[in-house]
Amino acid sequence: MNNNDIYDVVIIGSGPSGLAAAIYAQRAKLNTITIEKQYMSGGQVLNTYEVDNYPGLPEINGFDMGQKFRQHAEKLGAKFIKDEVLELNIMDKIKKVHCKNNEFLTKTVIIATGAQHRLLEVKGEQELYGKGVSYCATCDGAFYKEKTVAVVGGGDVALEDAIFLSRLCKKVYLIHRRDEFRGVKILQEKVFSIDNIEVIWDTVVDEICGENEVTSINVSNVKTKDNKTLDVDGVFVAIGIIPNSHIFEKHLKLDEANYIIANEDCKTSVDGVFVAGDVRTKALRQIVTAVSDGANAITSIEKYLATKF
Ligand code: NAP
């Protein structure tokens, strides 16, 4: 690979949004390279036990889905390089992407670095991930029909998850570390009106228990210090997500939660720099919306290249 080439597009990240962008870029005949930090593509989807809400691919596991996206991009001739982006020089018309082992010159950049769920960091969380521990009620709720689950958190997502799960599950414990919710009043009122949601205040999860699947959680009250065990089939952790935006924060406009600000056209505050997927400001973070961003970003880039170069 000749690093003196000036690419049309450098895509940073190879989750669903980056791979969709790679596919659209190949079809648009743009000279593109995708930089991936990890050898295996797929982003957060890789760790999803079963994806059952992507049209046309029912019951597929996240790993297979990531591979399918990747193979599709490769079949169209997409080029990938394993490296880690350290720094960007994006204020000029030709941009420089500095990685650990390479440096790339490019007319446009797509940031598709995704986000990660904040972890509870308790015993059993990692071991039982995908076996009862989930970070996405919309994705995994359907596996808990008529079962008992716990939702952890007190923000909008935890409240929405509890409401959503209450329609499927026999019982939902909503466990929050304080005695008032952070989430909006209208969601709070809804939660309080639902019979099969039991709110447990001032309480933290100390351990998620089970051999091959979640069977219970140990919780403690932060005020009284009382401990108890709750029998549950699943734990939905909804304590916030962290966008992977830190290396871009000095160049781009971010919102108060550190998401890179852009509309559906994926244009950031800097000309020629685009953002796609979970790291972008948006209402719904799902594989299907990430993929949509990848397509929109390339469409915006085609227009940008036609007018600026
Ligand atoms: P969030 O608003 O940051 O809430 C995170 C919740 O998790 C807080 O209640 C927090 O407790 C709790 N928490 C954080 N770390 C914890 C830990 N280590 N252990 C236990 N609990 C912990 O996050 P979010 O609910 O994911 O929402 C993210 C953003 O999206 C928010 O700005 C939200 O308003 C927005 N959103 C909007 C909508 C909507 O408009 N319909 C829907 C969903 C999300 P404390 O309260 O004690 O800090």
Tab-separated table of C-alpha atoms in Angstrom, residues 118 120 122 125 134 149-155 157-159 161-162 165 172-177 181 200 203-205 208 217 219 234-240:
chain	number	residue	atom	x	y	z
A	118	ARG	CA	-20.889	1.504	30.936
A	120	LEU	CA	-21.383	-2.371	36.456
A	122	VAL	CA	-19.293	-6.585	39.501
A	125	GLU	CA	-21.087	-9.487	34.801
A	134	SER	CA	-27.615	-7.773	28.585
A	149	VAL	CA	-35.621	-9.786	35.206
A	150	ALA	CA	-33.794	-6.913	36.857
A	151	VAL	CA	-33.070	-3.578	35.208
A	152	VAL	CA	-30.252	-1.553	36.754
A	153	GLY	CA	-30.134	2.248	36.425
A	154	GLY	CA	-32.247	5.339	36.974
A	155	GLY	CA	-31.982	7.271	33.706
A	157	VAL	CA	-32.966	4.219	29.246
A	158	ALA	CA	-33.471	2.199	32.451
A	159	LEU	CA	-37.040	3.515	32.799
A	161	ASP	CA	-36.297	-0.637	29.415
A	162	ALA	CA	-38.333	-1.459	32.528
A	165	LEU	CA	-39.801	-5.439	29.617
A	172	VAL	CA	-39.310	-6.565	36.542
A	173	TYR	CA	-37.164	-5.308	39.419
A	174	LEU	CA	-35.891	-1.795	38.734
A	175	ILE	CA	-32.804	-1.276	40.863
A	176	HIS	CA	-31.460	2.242	41.366
A	177	ARG	CA	-28.588	3.418	43.538
A	181	PHE	CA	-34.760	8.733	39.279
A	200	ILE	CA	-35.847	-1.042	44.609
A	203	THR	CA	-29.612	-0.296	46.103
A	204	VAL	CA	-26.584	-1.545	44.198
A	205	VAL	CA	-25.861	-4.898	42.611
A	208	ILE	CA	-24.555	-11.545	39.365
A	217	ILE	CA	-28.302	-11.285	41.936
A	219	VAL	CA	-27.875	-6.625	46.106
A	234	GLY	CA	-31.869	-11.816	33.344
A	235	VAL	CA	-30.136	-8.554	34.228
A	236	PHE	CA	-30.420	-5.519	31.967
A	237	VAL	CA	-27.678	-3.036	32.740
A	238	ALA	CA	-28.773	0.481	31.716
A	239	ILE	CA	-26.338	2.772	33.490
A	240	GLY	CA	-25.339	4.875	30.498
